[in-house]
XYZ file of C-alpha atoms in Angstrom:
773
model
C 6.936 -14.025 41.378
C 3.178 -15.693 40.409
C 2.773 -16.847 36.528
C 0.479 -13.905 36.122
C 2.638 -11.478 36.986
C 5.563 -13.095 34.548
C 3.262 -13.172 32.067
C 2.307 -9.318 32.714
C 6.021 -8.562 32.407
C 6.365 -10.840 29.423
C 3.784 -9.014 27.592
C 5.208 -5.651 28.699
C 8.457 -6.750 27.172
C 6.796 -7.379 23.785
C 4.802 -4.438 23.699
C 7.957 -2.445 24.345
C 9.858 -4.134 21.974
C 6.982 -3.544 19.044
C 7.038 0.034 19.884
C 10.885 0.605 19.855
C 11.166 -1.072 16.892
C 8.802 1.194 15.097
C 10.529 4.070 16.321
C 13.993 2.625 15.353
C 13.090 2.386 11.977
C 12.409 5.915 11.730
C 15.749 8.196 11.440
C 16.771 10.278 14.255
C 19.052 13.031 13.922
C 21.230 12.526 16.834
C 24.897 12.510 17.110
C 25.980 8.780 17.549
C 29.427 7.231 18.399
C 30.326 4.253 16.384
C 31.682 1.502 18.635
C 35.196 0.254 19.152
C 35.439 -3.505 17.766
C 36.610 -5.555 20.834
C 40.047 -6.463 20.772
C 40.801 -9.726 18.835
C 42.763 -12.253 20.954
C 43.462 -15.825 20.153
C 41.391 -17.020 23.126
C 37.867 -17.488 22.304
C 35.500 -16.055 24.980
C 33.469 -18.602 26.490
C 29.744 -18.694 25.063
C 26.754 -21.270 24.875
C 27.732 -23.236 21.524
C 25.245 -24.327 19.060
C 25.285 -27.805 17.883
C 27.990 -28.265 15.488
C 26.556 -29.367 11.944
C 29.277 -29.362 9.776
C 27.930 -28.200 6.383
C 29.908 -25.202 6.247
C 31.717 -25.626 2.586
C 31.652 -28.419 0.007
C 34.900 -30.443 0.407
C 36.722 -32.566 -2.123
C 38.790 -35.404 -0.437
C 42.255 -34.020 0.962
C 41.191 -30.522 0.651
C 41.992 -29.318 4.551
C 41.861 -25.658 4.023
C 40.033 -23.512 6.931
C 36.411 -23.132 6.487
C 35.294 -19.700 6.269
C 32.148 -18.393 7.335
C 30.624 -14.735 7.230
C 28.133 -13.703 9.644
C 26.358 -10.737 8.211
C 24.235 -8.277 10.883
C 21.006 -6.433 10.659
C 20.841 -2.746 10.395
C 18.057 -2.040 7.349
C 19.737 0.365 4.963
C 22.983 0.208 6.626
C 23.174 -3.445 5.780
C 23.653 -2.386 2.135
C 27.262 -1.853 3.001
C 27.639 -5.695 3.082
C 27.616 -5.719 -0.585
C 31.072 -3.901 -0.706
C 32.290 -6.125 1.914
C 31.243 -9.092 -0.544
C 33.203 -7.328 -3.373
C 36.685 -7.034 -1.177
C 36.293 -10.534 -0.489
C 36.161 -11.579 -3.896
C 38.822 -9.291 -5.143
C 41.123 -11.034 -2.449
C 39.975 -14.480 -3.410
C 38.594 -15.579 0.018
C 36.444 -18.862 -0.594
C 33.378 -18.502 1.523
C 31.979 -21.626 2.736
C 28.866 -20.584 4.349
C 26.855 -17.425 5.553
C 24.574 -16.982 8.153
C 22.594 -13.497 8.413
C 20.283 -11.554 10.433
C 17.556 -8.966 8.399
C 19.412 -7.286 5.738
C 22.308 -9.439 6.035
C 19.701 -12.341 5.483
C 18.750 -10.841 2.503
C 22.476 -10.130 1.245
C 23.357 -13.177 2.538
C 20.679 -15.214 1.185
C 20.864 -13.714 -2.520
C 24.615 -14.149 -2.323
C 24.509 -17.770 -1.108
C 21.687 -18.421 -4.171
C 24.403 -17.475 -6.255
C 23.881 -13.742 -7.241
C 27.037 -11.572 -8.150
C 28.066 -9.127 -6.225
C 27.713 -6.702 -9.268
C 24.118 -7.863 -9.949
C 23.569 -7.300 -5.941
C 24.983 -3.511 -6.399
C 22.890 -2.639 -9.115
C 19.976 -4.062 -7.282
C 20.550 -1.907 -4.515
C 21.222 1.265 -6.450
C 18.044 0.728 -8.413
C 15.497 -0.849 -6.369
C 12.500 1.684 -5.585
C 12.735 0.800 -1.709
C 10.050 3.531 -0.969
C 7.756 1.463 -3.219
C 9.290 -1.754 -2.056
C 8.434 -0.921 1.828
C 4.581 0.057 0.526
C 2.082 -2.737 0.121
C -0.566 -0.164 -1.009
C -1.699 -1.312 -4.773
C -1.568 1.600 -7.561
C -5.125 2.878 -7.707
C -5.108 1.750 -11.355
C -4.600 -1.560 -10.394
C -7.344 -1.623 -7.640
C -10.186 -3.392 -8.373
C -13.275 -1.768 -9.614
C -15.051 -1.788 -6.202
C -12.226 -0.388 -4.038
C -12.214 2.453 -6.579
C -15.630 3.084 -6.076
C -14.801 3.219 -2.001
C -12.881 6.571 -3.213
C -16.088 7.960 -4.849
C -18.127 7.139 -1.508
C -15.207 8.904 0.549
C -14.447 5.337 2.537
C -11.140 3.913 3.450
C -10.339 0.657 5.009
C -8.597 1.342 8.441
C -7.100 -1.906 9.384
C -9.733 -2.716 11.843
C -12.390 -5.612 11.749
C -14.816 -7.645 13.004
C -14.177 -11.216 13.704
C -16.097 -13.664 16.308
C -17.998 -10.788 17.468
C -14.660 -9.110 18.981
C -12.959 -6.180 17.424
C -9.673 -7.029 15.631
C -7.053 -4.882 14.398
C -4.474 -5.384 11.797
C -1.345 -7.234 13.150
C 1.292 -5.107 10.950
C 1.324 -1.947 9.047
C 2.620 -3.737 6.229
C 2.405 -7.443 4.823
C 5.519 -7.460 3.256
C 3.593 -8.781 0.032
C 6.038 -6.756 -2.496
C 8.937 -7.600 -0.204
C 8.324 -11.189 -0.559
C 7.925 -11.105 -3.897
C 10.930 -9.500 -5.149
C 12.545 -12.269 -2.822
C 10.907 -14.637 -5.000
C 12.066 -13.207 -8.420
C 15.497 -12.742 -7.541
C 16.206 -16.158 -6.228
C 13.834 -18.250 -8.904
C 16.781 -20.057 -9.923
C 17.285 -21.882 -6.761
C 13.717 -21.417 -5.296
C 13.061 -25.557 -5.723
C 15.912 -26.037 -3.290
C 14.388 -27.014 0.124
C 17.537 -27.857 2.055
C 19.836 -24.411 2.191
C 23.062 -26.511 2.627
C 22.493 -27.406 -0.948
C 22.256 -23.903 -2.321
C 25.682 -22.607 -4.028
C 26.722 -21.478 -0.437
C 25.497 -23.062 2.391
C 23.307 -20.519 4.392
C 21.040 -19.553 7.439
C 18.585 -16.903 8.240
C 18.107 -16.100 11.485
C 14.918 -14.738 13.164
C 13.083 -14.533 16.450
C 10.230 -16.726 18.066
C 7.395 -14.272 19.136
C 6.523 -16.087 22.311
C 9.832 -17.406 23.564
C 12.124 -14.658 22.674
C 14.557 -17.124 21.213
C 16.493 -16.989 17.988
C 15.278 -19.382 15.227
C 17.521 -20.496 13.106
C 16.034 -21.345 9.416
C 17.748 -23.753 7.264
C 15.237 -25.042 4.883
C 11.961 -24.545 3.475
C 11.244 -21.502 1.012
C 14.562 -19.117 0.867
C 12.500 -16.297 -0.043
C 10.208 -16.708 3.162
C 12.836 -17.052 5.347
C 14.520 -13.675 4.229
C 11.354 -12.317 4.602
C 11.079 -13.782 8.398
C 14.306 -12.310 9.339
C 13.254 -9.057 8.198
C 9.910 -8.938 10.328
C 10.434 -5.787 12.359
C 7.629 -5.646 15.112
C 4.917 -3.178 14.572
C 6.218 -2.218 10.988
C 5.589 -5.798 9.019
C 3.529 -8.606 10.086
C 5.045 -11.982 11.498
C 5.618 -14.695 9.583
C 4.202 -18.037 10.663
C 6.889 -21.207 9.835
C 6.293 -24.600 11.245
C 4.251 -23.221 13.968
C 6.430 -20.592 15.150
C 5.539 -16.895 14.603
C 8.650 -15.083 13.828
C 9.913 -11.638 14.078
C 12.989 -9.734 13.265
C 16.096 -11.614 14.188
C 18.054 -8.780 15.480
C 16.177 -8.877 18.671
C 17.743 -12.178 19.660
C 20.730 -12.426 17.417
C 21.859 -9.233 15.703
C 25.207 -10.815 14.377
C 24.877 -14.555 14.060
C 28.389 -15.676 14.982
C 27.333 -18.642 16.996
C 25.471 -19.682 14.025
C 27.967 -19.822 11.309
C 30.759 -21.303 13.596
C 27.735 -23.787 14.287
C 27.993 -24.889 10.586
C 31.372 -25.865 10.955
C 33.134 -22.530 10.267
C 36.571 -22.686 11.246
C 36.955 -19.098 10.706
C 34.650 -15.986 10.575
C 34.237 -12.848 8.866
C 31.572 -10.966 11.224
C 30.331 -7.746 9.739
C 28.218 -5.353 11.877
C 26.125 -2.609 10.486
C 23.916 -2.213 13.674
C 23.074 1.110 14.905
C 25.072 2.105 17.915
C 23.537 3.417 21.192
C 23.168 7.424 21.362
C 24.899 9.763 23.918
C 21.763 11.465 25.507
C 21.386 13.594 28.425
C 18.376 14.267 30.697
C 16.224 16.538 28.374
C 16.062 13.505 25.720
C 12.623 13.202 24.253
C 10.289 10.309 24.984
C 11.124 9.106 21.448
C 15.126 9.165 21.847
C 14.479 7.267 25.275
C 12.429 4.413 23.907
C 14.714 3.972 20.641
C 17.590 3.731 22.993
C 15.957 1.062 25.398
C 15.279 -0.630 21.550
C 18.788 -0.199 20.798
C 19.997 -1.998 24.073
C 18.457 -5.159 23.157
C 20.456 -5.268 19.835
C 23.491 -3.770 21.243
C 23.684 -6.286 24.275
C 23.635 -9.372 22.132
C 25.649 -8.019 19.593
C 28.446 -7.336 22.169
C 28.456 -10.908 23.361
C 28.785 -12.153 20.018
C 31.512 -10.164 19.224
C 33.320 -11.232 22.559
C 33.426 -14.523 21.238
C 35.575 -14.057 18.187
C 39.324 -15.090 18.300
C 42.219 -13.860 16.673
C 41.966 -15.993 13.451
C 38.434 -13.936 12.644
C 37.983 -10.941 11.418
C 35.668 -8.057 12.503
C 34.094 -5.338 10.226
C 32.426 -2.286 11.560
C 31.400 -0.020 8.832
C 31.737 3.545 10.087
C 28.191 4.415 9.018
C 27.545 6.643 12.141
C 24.763 8.957 11.503
C 25.530 9.103 7.755
C 23.012 6.304 7.247
C 20.194 5.386 9.170
C 18.076 2.336 9.463
C 15.586 3.703 7.019
C 17.691 5.154 4.581
C 17.450 3.304 1.596
C 17.714 5.930 -0.796
C 21.371 6.321 0.465
C 22.557 3.267 -1.086
C 25.566 5.056 -2.793
C 26.741 6.226 0.529
C 26.455 2.851 2.324
C 28.513 1.321 -0.503
C 31.190 3.736 -0.197
C 31.095 3.292 3.484
C 31.181 -0.115 3.202
C 33.788 -0.182 0.914
C 36.080 2.028 2.773
C 35.789 -0.400 5.821
C 36.694 -3.289 3.745
C 39.574 -1.760 2.636
C 40.906 -0.752 6.031
C 40.265 -4.475 7.068
C 42.329 -5.639 3.982
C 45.306 -6.583 5.875
C 43.456 -8.960 7.915
C 41.294 -10.267 5.554
C 44.681 -10.704 3.032
C 45.323 -13.474 5.338
C 42.537 -15.578 4.302
C 43.252 -15.368 0.761
C 43.703 -18.845 -1.105
C 45.718 -19.200 -4.438
C 44.061 -18.327 -7.788
C 44.041 -22.488 -8.094
C 42.247 -22.873 -5.032
C 40.007 -20.200 -5.328
C 38.816 -21.120 -8.493
C 38.625 -24.711 -7.362
C 36.587 -23.917 -4.353
C 34.435 -21.841 -6.570
C 33.887 -24.747 -9.086
C 33.133 -27.368 -6.138
C 29.770 -24.787 -5.486
C 26.416 -26.779 -6.345
C 25.336 -24.747 -9.740
C 22.205 -22.647 -9.583
C 19.685 -23.078 -12.131
C 20.084 -20.494 -15.171
C 16.707 -20.835 -16.629
C 13.338 -20.396 -14.948
C 11.912 -23.935 -14.231
C 8.976 -25.482 -16.298
C 6.004 -25.426 -14.403
C 4.276 -29.302 -14.088
C 1.495 -28.528 -11.777
C -0.212 -25.957 -9.782
C -1.404 -26.375 -6.037
C -3.130 -23.555 -4.001
C -3.332 -23.593 -0.499
C -6.179 -21.158 0.368
C -7.475 -20.264 3.419
C -9.571 -17.293 2.022
C -13.352 -17.222 1.771
C -12.498 -17.066 -2.152
C -13.351 -19.919 -4.587
C -9.946 -21.864 -5.408
C -11.247 -21.482 -9.134
C -11.451 -17.969 -8.805
C -7.935 -17.360 -7.963
C -6.242 -19.755 -9.916
C -8.157 -18.410 -12.696
C -6.862 -14.752 -11.704
C -3.244 -15.959 -11.465
C -3.441 -18.221 -14.753
C -0.186 -19.859 -14.258
C 0.706 -21.745 -17.264
C 1.376 -25.300 -16.986
C 4.108 -27.090 -19.136
C 5.810 -23.426 -19.759
C 8.875 -21.582 -18.058
C 7.715 -19.936 -14.524
C 7.009 -15.960 -15.179
C 7.847 -14.570 -12.047
C 6.883 -11.028 -13.481
C 3.726 -12.293 -14.734
C 2.480 -13.864 -11.453
C 3.603 -10.837 -9.311
C 1.428 -8.520 -11.491
C -1.551 -11.083 -11.285
C -0.932 -11.627 -7.595
C -0.874 -8.323 -6.704
C -4.179 -7.476 -8.782
C -5.537 -10.182 -6.539
C -4.233 -8.788 -3.426
C -5.987 -5.330 -4.669
C -9.093 -6.604 -3.740
C -8.297 -5.395 -0.530
C -9.291 -8.485 1.621
C -6.080 -10.557 1.731
C -3.354 -10.590 3.994
C -0.652 -12.254 1.237
C -0.824 -13.668 -1.853
C 2.541 -15.381 -2.317
C 4.151 -18.607 -4.244
C 7.028 -21.177 -3.943
C 8.494 -23.079 -6.576
C 8.117 -26.683 -5.092
C 9.671 -29.919 -5.658
C 6.891 -33.027 -5.252
C 7.608 -36.593 -6.362
C 10.220 -35.465 -8.844
C 8.062 -32.936 -10.606
C 8.595 -29.203 -10.452
C 5.435 -27.107 -9.637
C 4.295 -23.728 -7.871
C 2.600 -23.914 -4.490
C 0.307 -20.555 -3.962
C -0.715 -19.722 -0.725
C -3.687 -17.286 -0.204
C -4.322 -15.818 3.349
C -7.184 -13.723 4.444
C -6.537 -10.790 6.554
C -6.527 -12.102 10.166
C -8.779 -8.851 11.254
C -11.832 -9.630 8.648
C -14.033 -10.789 7.174
C -15.828 -7.762 8.379
C -13.716 -4.645 7.990
C -14.315 -0.972 9.140
C -13.926 1.885 6.804
C -13.900 5.424 7.665
C -13.969 8.797 5.624
C -14.467 12.619 6.165
C -16.076 15.150 3.561
C -16.005 18.734 4.653
C -16.186 22.095 2.842
C -16.234 25.983 3.864
C -16.054 29.303 1.936
C -15.497 31.013 5.136
C -18.417 33.311 4.886
C -20.866 31.434 7.033
C -21.298 28.336 5.156
C -19.683 25.219 6.512
C -20.802 21.471 5.558
C -19.168 18.888 7.103
C -19.953 14.787 7.470
C -18.256 11.755 8.862
C -18.708 8.553 7.285
C -18.309 4.959 8.448
C -19.370 1.695 7.182
C -18.628 -1.641 7.797
C -17.609 -3.991 4.536
C -18.423 -7.887 4.498
C -16.384 -9.519 2.196
C -16.399 -12.021 0.840
C -19.969 -13.159 1.490
C -20.074 -15.925 -1.539
C -16.922 -17.708 -2.878
C -17.193 -15.745 -6.044
C -16.385 -12.592 -3.829
C -19.668 -11.176 -3.576
C -19.693 -7.835 -0.930
C -22.246 -6.182 1.453
C -22.035 -3.122 3.232
C -23.878 -1.094 5.491
C -22.859 2.866 6.398
C -23.841 5.729 8.058
C -23.249 9.703 7.658
C -23.367 11.979 10.481
C -22.970 15.727 9.884
C -24.735 18.018 7.754
C -26.250 15.740 5.172
C -26.940 12.436 7.360
C -27.384 9.333 5.517
C -27.782 5.554 6.368
C -27.467 3.121 3.554
C -27.115 -0.546 2.908
C -25.925 -2.358 -0.253
C -24.794 -5.547 -1.862
C -22.663 -6.446 -4.889
C -23.056 -10.108 -6.282
C -21.050 -11.568 -8.943
C -22.698 -14.272 -11.324
C -20.044 -15.820 -12.792
C -16.183 -16.806 -11.486
C -14.592 -13.746 -13.660
C -16.917 -11.219 -11.822
C -17.952 -10.056 -15.264
C -21.767 -10.097 -14.674
C -23.010 -8.544 -11.348
C -25.928 -7.386 -9.645
C -25.772 -4.478 -7.221
C -28.506 -2.694 -5.193
C -28.670 -0.048 -2.697
C -31.173 1.233 -0.296
C -30.745 4.422 1.578
C -32.078 6.962 3.377
C -30.856 10.484 2.383
C -31.172 13.772 4.158
C -29.410 16.426 2.256
C -29.718 20.334 2.307
C -30.473 22.635 -0.933
C -29.421 26.061 -1.020
C -31.010 28.791 -3.069
C -28.913 31.753 -4.122
C -30.083 35.153 -5.711
C -28.351 36.456 -8.775
C -25.926 38.549 -6.325
C -25.157 34.910 -4.715
C -26.822 35.627 -1.364
C -28.359 32.295 -0.040
C -32.003 33.316 0.167
C -33.380 30.022 1.070
C -32.448 26.330 2.478
C -34.496 23.193 1.690
C -34.232 20.243 3.867
C -34.606 17.296 1.590
C -35.598 13.836 2.911
C -35.913 10.540 1.090
C -35.813 6.999 0.723
C -34.190 5.487 -2.692
C -33.855 2.241 -3.781
C -31.091 1.380 -6.413
C -30.734 -1.840 -8.671
C -28.401 -2.431 -11.116
C -27.236 -5.408 -13.728
C -24.041 -4.569 -15.218
C -20.763 -5.434 -16.785
C -17.464 -4.793 -15.410
C -14.241 -5.102 -17.621
C -11.503 -5.710 -14.970
C -10.097 -3.212 -12.931
C -10.778 -0.672 -16.242
C -14.480 -0.057 -16.354
C -18.144 -1.051 -16.157
C -21.336 -0.473 -17.991
C -25.059 -1.382 -17.353
C -28.388 -0.848 -16.780
C -30.645 0.533 -13.428
C -33.602 1.319 -12.006
C -34.342 3.759 -9.425
C -37.427 4.093 -7.027
C -37.790 6.448 -4.107
C -39.929 8.929 -2.051
C -39.549 11.885 -0.120
C -40.013 15.342 0.381
C -38.539 18.648 0.575
C -39.266 21.675 3.042
C -38.450 25.372 3.449
C -35.789 25.174 6.518
C -34.777 28.988 6.250
C -35.496 31.774 3.847
C -38.498 33.968 2.725
C -41.852 32.303 3.758
C -43.603 33.896 0.676
C -41.471 31.680 -1.592
C -43.725 29.906 -4.030
C -42.587 26.480 -2.905
C -42.777 25.725 0.718
C -43.148 21.893 0.859
C -42.544 19.745 -1.970
C -43.295 15.876 -1.795
C -41.872 13.793 -4.681
C -41.574 10.437 -6.159
C -38.592 8.872 -7.823
C -38.940 6.479 -10.532
C -36.495 6.149 -13.771
C -34.457 3.896 -15.702
C -31.080 4.444 -16.821
C -28.034 3.145 -18.811
C -24.312 4.033 -17.844
C -20.936 3.534 -18.611
C -17.886 4.205 -16.719
C -13.864 4.086 -17.095
C -11.376 4.974 -14.336
C -7.326 4.579 -14.816
C -6.701 7.996 -12.693
C -3.814 7.302 -10.202
C -5.646 9.394 -7.564
C -9.168 10.807 -7.617
C -8.305 13.842 -5.702
C -4.657 14.642 -6.729
C -4.592 13.252 -10.607
C -0.993 12.982 -12.181
C -1.766 10.319 -14.454
C -4.350 8.432 -16.174
C -8.137 8.997 -17.161
C -11.426 8.592 -16.240
C -14.730 9.360 -17.312
C -18.607 8.436 -17.169
C -21.638 8.870 -19.433
C -25.142 7.925 -18.384
C -28.827 8.278 -20.035
C -31.710 8.693 -17.845
C -35.072 8.610 -18.340
C -38.239 8.927 -15.841
C -41.785 8.352 -16.008
C -44.777 8.506 -14.252
C -45.143 4.638 -15.165
C -41.911 4.320 -13.471
C -43.421 5.928 -10.273
C -41.716 9.166 -11.073
C -43.611 12.640 -9.953
C -42.758 14.241 -13.272
C -41.464 13.054 -16.919
C -38.090 14.042 -17.748
C -34.758 12.404 -19.413
C -31.323 13.302 -19.351
C -27.504 13.114 -20.497
C -24.849 13.352 -18.250
C -21.126 13.255 -19.278
C -17.776 13.958 -17.491
C -14.103 13.448 -18.655
C -10.764 13.969 -16.706
C -7.019 13.120 -18.201
C -4.254 13.840 -16.185
C -0.458 14.295 -17.393
C 2.693 13.648 -15.544
C 5.712 15.275 -17.443
C 8.375 14.208 -15.226
C 9.015 15.131 -11.802
C 6.818 17.148 -9.931
C 5.229 18.839 -12.901
C 1.536 17.243 -13.837
C -1.516 18.671 -15.695
C -5.065 18.128 -15.841
C -7.633 18.509 -18.453
C -11.504 17.975 -18.202
C -15.247 18.559 -19.211
C -18.663 18.184 -18.091
C -21.979 18.098 -19.835
C -25.211 17.933 -18.422
C -28.149 18.408 -20.087
C -32.223 17.834 -19.852
C -33.259 16.625 -23.168
C -37.057 16.129 -22.429
C -39.133 17.503 -19.379
C -38.286 19.848 -16.578
C -36.143 18.842 -13.604
C -37.756 18.855 -10.399
C -36.521 20.852 -7.362
C -34.446 17.986 -5.764
C -32.977 16.514 -9.067
C -31.527 20.114 -10.474
C -28.167 20.793 -11.573
C -26.096 22.618 -9.143
C -22.536 23.768 -9.603
C -19.995 25.951 -8.102
C -17.355 25.242 -5.496
C -14.847 22.674 -6.181
C -12.388 22.463 -8.817
C -13.742 21.937 -12.536
C -17.030 23.221 -10.906
C -16.818 26.884 -11.684
C -14.491 27.135 -8.508
C -14.945 30.733 -8.009
C -18.436 30.313 -7.037
C -20.201 29.342 -3.620
C -20.903 25.392 -2.961
C -23.850 25.140 -5.488
C -24.694 28.420 -6.034
C -25.211 28.109 -9.936
C -28.290 25.995 -10.876
C -30.131 25.297 -13.953
C -31.481 22.597 -16.269
C -28.598 22.435 -17.885
C -24.613 23.172 -17.755
C -21.228 22.574 -19.136
C -17.682 23.431 -18.068
C -14.467 23.156 -19.547
C -11.110 23.269 -17.654
C -7.818 23.026 -17.326
C -5.205 22.393 -13.997
C -1.854 22.492 -13.079
C -0.165 20.707 -10.011
C 3.180 20.972 -8.426
C 4.505 18.164 -6.006
C 6.299 20.123 -2.897
C 7.307 16.873 -1.131
C 5.877 13.439 0.395
C 5.428 13.286 3.935
C 5.434 9.433 4.940
C 4.394 8.784 1.519
C 1.927 11.318 1.539
C 1.860 14.259 -1.549
C 2.102 17.827 -0.634
C 1.750 20.027 -3.609
C 0.484 23.514 -5.128
C -1.630 23.835 -7.931
C -4.296 25.654 -9.720
C -7.229 25.934 -12.503
C -8.371 27.792 -15.250
C -12.372 26.955 -15.720
C -14.940 28.008 -18.431
C -18.680 27.528 -18.135
C -22.150 28.161 -17.174
C -25.668 26.595 -16.362
C -28.978 27.538 -17.950
C -32.743 27.114 -17.871
C -33.178 26.590 -21.509
C -31.410 24.045 -23.779
C -31.755 26.642 -26.538
C -29.923 29.029 -24.203
C -26.637 27.341 -24.061
C -23.723 28.829 -25.668
C -20.433 29.172 -25.293
C -20.417 32.791 -25.626
C -22.238 32.917 -22.562
C -20.005 31.170 -20.350
C -17.854 32.446 -17.144
C -14.253 31.972 -16.715
C -13.191 31.124 -13.470
C -9.669 30.247 -11.909
C -8.200 29.086 -8.525
C -4.989 28.385 -6.580
C -4.493 26.141 -4.069
C -2.128 24.042 -1.540
C -3.149 20.482 -1.290
C -2.051 17.977 1.253
C -3.418 14.098 1.366
C -3.642 14.068 5.049
C -4.461 11.163 7.504
C -7.756 13.088 7.819
C -8.816 12.820 4.048
C -7.284 15.001 0.798
C -7.347 18.186 2.151
C -7.345 21.811 -0.384
C -7.084 25.132 1.031
C -7.316 28.117 -1.776
C -8.810 30.894 -3.734
C -11.330 30.710 -6.197
C -12.162 33.815 -8.727
C -14.967 34.412 -11.356
C -15.251 36.790 -13.856
C -17.218 39.725 -12.641
C -17.546 38.568 -9.224
C -16.307 38.573 -5.960
C -13.581 35.459 -5.090
C -14.231 33.079 -2.178
C -11.503 31.069 -0.033
C -12.379 27.584 0.428
C -11.440 24.520 2.193
C -12.396 21.278 0.843
C -11.890 17.978 2.392
C -12.389 14.606 0.800
C -13.692 16.208 -2.500
C -12.543 14.413 -5.713
C -11.244 16.786 -8.677
């Protein structure tokens, strides 16, 4: 076989591993058969042995008892059963001298080796929000202000970028930022220990080398990072790079690391296999099931080879998890613990042979090195920064206090805020010992597919009566352009309202408080004109070029305030409608200055369930600024949302927009109608005027989450109107509107389908995609 053929086969094999590992992370509803443990004989089966390093257990002179090692296998949520096995081992007073683990076994084993009690571990697996832990996204409230603006621009970063003139794709669905942070905080007491033999229990984690397929045994360095590397599911988590090796989930090469714990010096092995057994399929099996089965063969095969090395002195425990707890069923922690407890109890006769007397057991525990009981005092902070951001900026944002105890929760919170910039692959930290001092090493790494990121979005609306508007939006974000985090973006919208724009955002200071922003855009919207009966009697085609310049002050990720100047020119021409209308074509110039303030603490711009947001602006147009007409106006909007627990949430809001001087030209007139909170019983932009005001209330009930995306039903009750003269504005002249809808945060964009009703008129069906509340 020639070399190129071998390379192609190797690439195909790893591609298959990545695809199938993704499949096995999804629970498949199929009947599975629990494997029967191999017969345990007194003669071990011959196998390739790892070098014996003799690190299993700490011994006083004269202590000749057999060394007992744990080999904890991988299996995702199924590995929670390990905790119950550890409890049984402790109840039987069995000394554990060393531990080796793979994937979830590496997590449980690493925590136990660090000194965490079984009670604390059980509390952790029961109370941890695993769904959130396996989600690297930052709550919208905590994102940077710029990423919140992306929502209002209907743009989302999609994991594709340009680097070196090539299109690059994100190497994993998840960076594993939250998981690594959790590992760091849970092992904080031993985080300064570099040699895993110096842990309270000697420990090894097993990963797989992406480029060779070999098992990699991790015995030093960062304990948290070793556990994270062992859990790097291909295609799910981005691989971990350690000492020049790119590492994947250890189960691919060594699912139950019996040979590893033997190589540490274990005389007797307690092996726990929680892997997913192969399914029983027929010729009608789906493609997903077939691919998942092939993936299972990789782990089941190496597991069987390891189990075949067990002798009559060893103990094998196989919890009967069957299809009761799948790989991704972390919410079934109680079930996994119960099944693990039952399996351990059934193995009690075999385990009891390994029990030690109370005196020997106490002595074995006393011989373990004691982990730290208090957070270490930070004596220095060092940064390894491969991003384009200034070291000073990152260190200032982290604000780790030197001379004080390490506050893991505070570091995690601030690191996640930096991660919320959206351009980092990871922000991690380790506690290290250097020259006899304890310090914090922070690693900041930019995304591999940056620094130029593709963003996509879709906006669409229809009233099912002949009106449909839709725009596909795409942009390229360049970030960072300067060490202080300047950003640039060019974008295009294709559809019913084409647009082409470029913008630049420049911080003046390291804290990103004072900024300059400018945007140049060509816009081609359409303006519909309706008669009093709601008939569309004309459509104007508006084309214009606008330049917007702002100087602003940001208040963290809470809000912003500033002043701005807008200049532009364009024309509006009658596209469809009565040619006898008084305005056939209108040329206009824009020129006005404005002051503004905004706050945004909403958890979602589309389906808000908690938080608040609002904006206030005052604009003055004058001929001396370049405007065709003189006017001034005030615009105010506010929305608050409250979740009362469970699926119920309410929203309350108000809008007040008024022209306080002059007359708004055609292209700047207020248009409402269509959309929640804007008189939803009318058609899109059916109600127009020089002034408008609306108050509204809403309610939503969350039906379910589909792959982390919300499906809900809801409704609104609204009251308001638009007026030509400010003196005519009156609450007695308002119009009641109401709506009911079903919504889904789809992959195309937030989608709504519903029915809007208005007082004294016909209702409308509506479909909205990408439209904010």
